[in-house]
Tab-separated table of C-alpha atoms in Angstrom:
chain	number	residue	atom	x	y	z
A	222	MET	CA	89.640	43.673	-31.582
A	223	GLU	CA	92.931	44.336	-33.286
A	224	SER	CA	95.649	46.378	-31.417
A	225	VAL	CA	98.147	48.911	-32.934
A	226	CYS	CA	101.183	50.386	-31.192
A	227	LYS	CA	101.194	54.026	-32.561
A	228	LYS	CA	105.043	54.436	-31.870
A	229	ASP	CA	105.950	51.268	-33.834
A	230	GLU	CA	103.803	51.941	-36.794
A	231	LEU	CA	105.020	55.558	-37.162
A	232	LEU	CA	108.797	54.322	-36.871
A	233	ARG	CA	107.993	52.730	-40.313
A	234	TYR	CA	107.872	56.203	-42.125
A	235	ASN	CA	110.085	59.173	-42.002
A	236	LEU	CA	107.648	61.808	-40.955
A	237	GLU	CA	109.703	63.984	-38.700
A	238	GLY	CA	109.119	67.821	-39.665
A	239	LYS	CA	106.430	66.788	-42.250
A	240	TRP	CA	103.245	66.677	-40.218
A	241	ASN	CA	102.047	70.164	-41.558
A	242	ASP	CA	102.994	69.213	-45.105
A	243	TYR	CA	100.227	66.729	-46.048
A	244	ILE	CA	101.808	66.026	-49.566
A	245	GLY	CA	105.127	65.379	-47.944
A	246	VAL	CA	103.309	62.693	-45.588
A	247	GLN	CA	101.403	61.189	-48.788
A	248	LYS	CA	104.583	60.653	-50.528
A	249	GLU	CA	106.471	59.171	-47.507
A	250	VAL	CA	103.486	56.843	-46.737
A	251	LEU	CA	103.094	55.565	-50.200
A	252	LYS	CA	106.708	55.092	-50.576
A	253	VAL	CA	106.880	52.679	-47.700
A	254	LEU	CA	103.551	51.076	-48.677
A	255	ARG	CA	104.810	50.337	-52.131
A	256	LYS	CA	108.105	48.965	-50.610
A	257	GLU	CA	106.173	46.546	-48.458
A	258	ASN	CA	104.025	45.559	-51.610
A	259	PHE	CA	100.927	46.750	-49.827
A	260	PHE	CA	99.101	47.451	-53.223
A	261	THR	CA	100.087	43.874	-54.593
A	262	ASP	CA	96.879	42.144	-53.446
A	263	ASP	CA	94.719	45.396	-53.595
A	264	LYS	CA	91.156	43.615	-53.316
A	265	VAL	CA	89.616	43.113	-49.923
A	266	ILE	CA	86.077	41.346	-49.501
A	267	ASN	CA	83.950	42.834	-46.580
A	268	GLN	CA	82.712	39.720	-44.758
A	269	GLN	CA	79.304	41.238	-43.875
A	270	THR	CA	78.313	42.415	-47.260
A	271	GLY	CA	80.419	40.467	-49.856
A	272	MET	CA	81.461	43.723	-51.311
A	273	VAL	CA	84.826	43.630	-53.048
A	274	ILE	CA	86.708	46.741	-52.370
A	275	LYS	CA	90.007	48.036	-53.986
A	276	ILE	CA	92.569	49.835	-52.096
A	277	ASN	CA	94.991	51.992	-54.315
A	278	ALA	CA	97.549	54.917	-53.938
A	279	LYS	CA	94.478	57.368	-55.034
A	280	GLY	CA	92.576	56.307	-51.979
A	281	ILE	CA	95.652	56.602	-49.607
A	282	LYS	CA	96.204	60.086	-51.012
A	283	GLU	CA	92.371	61.052	-50.415
A	284	THR	CA	92.684	59.887	-46.776
A	285	ILE	CA	96.051	61.927	-46.237
A	286	GLY	CA	94.191	65.029	-47.893
A	287	PRO	CA	93.847	68.658	-47.535
A	288	GLY	CA	91.572	70.205	-44.869
A	289	LYS	CA	89.683	68.026	-42.496
A	290	ARG	CA	90.804	64.754	-44.009
A	291	PHE	CA	94.145	65.157	-42.578
A	292	GLN	CA	95.892	68.617	-43.090
A	293	ALA	CA	93.651	70.418	-40.659
A	294	LEU	CA	93.656	67.681	-37.779
A	295	PRO	CA	95.443	67.818	-34.651
A	296	LYS	CA	98.893	66.097	-34.867
A	297	SER	CA	97.490	63.229	-32.496
A	298	LEU	CA	94.860	62.308	-34.873
A	299	LYS	CA	97.206	62.364	-37.781
A	300	GLU	CA	99.616	60.095	-36.033
A	301	GLU	CA	96.717	57.770	-35.434
A	302	LYS	CA	95.359	57.839	-38.794
A	303	ILE	CA	98.700	56.971	-40.009
A	304	ALA	CA	99.487	54.295	-37.549
A	305	THR	CA	96.215	52.588	-38.869
A	306	ILE	CA	96.783	52.773	-42.694
A	307	ARG	CA	98.542	49.395	-42.907
A	308	HIS	CA	95.628	47.650	-41.072
A	309	LEU	CA	92.779	49.091	-43.532
A	310	LYS	CA	92.677	45.621	-45.296
A	311	ARG	CA	91.760	43.920	-42.112
A	312	LEU	CA	89.626	46.730	-40.887
A	313	ILE	CA	87.561	46.853	-44.037
A	314	GLU	CA	87.249	42.943	-44.312
A	315	ASN	CA	85.832	43.003	-40.703
A	316	ALA	CA	83.857	46.287	-40.771
A	317	GLU	CA	80.166	46.749	-40.404
A	318	LEU	CA	77.951	48.443	-43.020
A	319	VAL	CA	76.567	51.740	-41.725
A	320	SER	CA	74.877	52.875	-44.942
A	321	ASP	CA	74.893	52.042	-48.504
A	322	ASN	CA	74.196	53.596	-51.903
A	323	VAL	CA	74.287	57.007	-50.594
A	324	PRO	CA	74.078	59.522	-53.507
A	325	ASN	CA	77.075	61.601	-54.335
A	326	SER	CA	76.077	65.236	-53.501
A	327	HIS	CA	79.388	66.788	-54.734
A	328	TYR	CA	80.082	65.719	-58.090
A	329	GLY	CA	76.607	64.468	-59.531
A	330	ASN	CA	75.842	60.982	-60.935
A	331	GLY	CA	78.212	58.204	-61.779
A	332	TYR	CA	78.843	56.868	-58.344
A	333	THR	CA	77.633	56.409	-54.740
A	334	PHE	CA	79.231	55.920	-51.331
A	335	ALA	CA	79.078	53.272	-48.664
A	336	TYR	CA	80.030	53.857	-45.166
A	337	LEU	CA	81.615	51.138	-43.029
A	338	LYS	CA	82.612	51.150	-39.279
A	339	ALA	CA	85.322	49.243	-37.788
A	340	TYR	CA	87.002	49.012	-34.297
A	341	ILE	CA	90.786	49.101	-33.380
A	342	LYS	CA	92.760	49.880	-30.263
A	343	ILE	CA	95.502	52.312	-30.541
A	344	ASP	CA	97.808	52.021	-27.773
A	345	ASN	CA	95.076	50.289	-25.670
A	346	LYS	CA	92.570	53.118	-26.566
A	347	SER	CA	89.475	51.845	-28.420
A	348	VAL	CA	88.581	53.775	-31.400
A	349	ILE	CA	85.950	53.550	-34.187
A	350	ILE	CA	87.295	53.735	-37.685
A	351	ARG	CA	84.888	55.256	-40.012
A	352	ILE	CA	85.480	54.016	-43.713
A	353	THR	CA	84.124	55.666	-46.885
A	354	ILE	CA	83.932	53.406	-49.970
A	355	LYS	CA	83.428	55.045	-53.358
A	356	LYS	CA	81.141	52.877	-55.277
A	357	LYS	CA	81.216	52.598	-59.266
A	358	ILE	CA	79.544	50.293	-61.412
A	359	ALA	CA	82.650	48.212	-62.268
A	360	VAL	CA	84.496	48.564	-58.777
A	361	ASN	CA	84.365	49.808	-55.257
A	362	TRP	CA	87.251	51.825	-54.240
A	363	PHE	CA	88.569	52.728	-50.563
A	364	TRP	CA	88.252	56.297	-50.226
A	365	ILE	CA	88.823	57.922	-46.859
A	366	HIS	CA	89.114	56.799	-43.265
A	367	ASN	CA	88.639	58.645	-40.168
A	368	ILE	CA	89.035	58.066	-36.611
A	369	ASP	CA	86.652	58.687	-33.575
A	370	GLU	CA	87.092	57.960	-29.995
A	371	ILE	CA	84.684	55.574	-28.370
A	372	LYS	CA	82.688	57.473	-25.804
A	373	CYS	CA	81.875	55.807	-22.614
C-alpha cells in the first residue's frame, strides 16, 4: 500500500489561511500541478478494468468543490484530500471497481458513473479513497475523490 506524509505533501502548496476558501485552494493546487506537469500525461489505465481515464483541471476543481466535496469538510479531511491529489494516477491505476455504468440521476442522459476504491496510508493511517469516474461515450474523466477511514 502506498504511503503519504501529509505534512510533506501540504508543503508543496501555499494554503495558509485559504482552507475556508475552496476557490483559493483550487487555484493554488492547480497552479502547483501545472508547474509540476501533472496534466502532461493525463491518461491513466485502470489495471482491473482496462478503463482509460483522463485527469484534467476540471476534475480537480470538482474534487475541491463546494459543499460536502471539500468546502464543508473538517480541516483534517481537507488536508488529507489535498495530500492525496498528486497520487491520484497511481490510485486510479490500482483501484478496484465497485460499480459501473451507474445512471446519472442529477442531469439526465449523456453519461454514467463508475465508482472505484483504492487504499493508501496517510501518516501511517490506512484510508480508503473512493473515486468517481464520469463516463462519456468518447472518454472517461476523473471526477471526484473522497477519503474514508478504515474501521477495524
